[in-house]
Amino acid sequence: MISKILSNSEKLFDFVVNEGHGVKGLCDIGIQALPKQYIQPLEERITTSIVITDDSIPLIDASNWDDPKVADQICKAAQNWGFFQLINHGIPIEVLDNIKETSHRFFNLPTNEKEKYTNSLSSNVRYATSFNPEAEKTLSWRDYLSLVHISDDEAISFWPTSCREEALEYLKSCDTVIRKILRLLMGGLNVKEIDEETEELLMGLKRINFNYYPKCPNPELSIGVGRHSDISTITVLLQDDIGGLYVKKHETNVWIHIPPVNGALVINIGDALQIMSNDKYKSVEHCVIANGSKNRVSVPIFLHPKATSVIGPLKEVLQNGEKPIYKQILYADYTNIFFSKGHDGKDTVKFAKI
């Protein structure tokens, strides 16, 4: 069976993508070497020559949200790094552990249980592999489940029974932290109050992903997720203790590992907020390397504007005469461009520039 699948590109694509086996399915049938479809070109591999280990993104203690230092640290991290880790944020460690266990439980389901979510009755539920297999030249070593939250009722009707309660609980547990982060970031842009219209712009749509990176037979040749920036306003990521997330340091060509910190959340700025802030806050490239020792999971929550929202530099940012770098664009148009191609660094943001 293995040789039959690996000897034919179309058969491998069918097995992994169309039949819903994913890269976990390749591991389950016992492949010993990385299929050629997953071998990244040299320029896309994160090698030790472009990684620095004596620097890292800010680690911010949020035990007192009202302390002006917390606001200052978060806004400075958004400007200088586009990434930071948050500890003592108030979400119980049991909730974080539970959602990681839930991720493993979903991906360990039989293929026929997962496969029905490749073409779900709801467009807000999607089980898939890589990022955009039809458009990518090289596939990524990742399977994922993506759940868009429209309402609890819709989630209960369509989300997988193996994870829907836990996913809803996790979204609710993170809501207060998300709102506090956004309030502080908006304060740094002279936005004094988040009214209903601004809230729709910042978090009109929520999406939670379960990412699964199985052990890779040749991790040095592959990638878990290719280099990209998120298109969200912010992303709130929970990673496990294995590691593998790398961030490109702003205006350099070096990559920095984000070490797992027990109980921490990794927060990053997305393109939408970079555009709204007129480049004050930075959405930076990041990627995930494959690993050969353990099965890794991560759980990001993406906060997006509504598809019908028009995004551009906020009036508060431009009130002192600053020239806009970006035009006003329909967010749905922006997302359509992002999802129509493979990951390509920060190329999507060029579409929004004046």
Coordinates of C-alpha atoms in Angstrom, one line a residue, residues 15 27 52-53 58 105 126 234 269 288 305 329 348:
F15 CA -5.0 9.8 -0.1
C27 CA 2.5 8.4 9.4
I52 CA 19.5 33.3 16.6
T53 CA 19.0 31.9 20.0
P58 CA 8.7 39.9 25.2
R105 CA -8.4 13.4 20.7
R126 CA -13.4 22.5 7.8
I234 CA -4.8 39.6 16.6
I269 CA -0.6 41.2 15.5
V288 CA 6.4 26.3 12.2
P305 CA -13.2 42.0 11.1
I329 CA -10.7 47.9 1.4
T348 CA -0.9 39.9 0.8

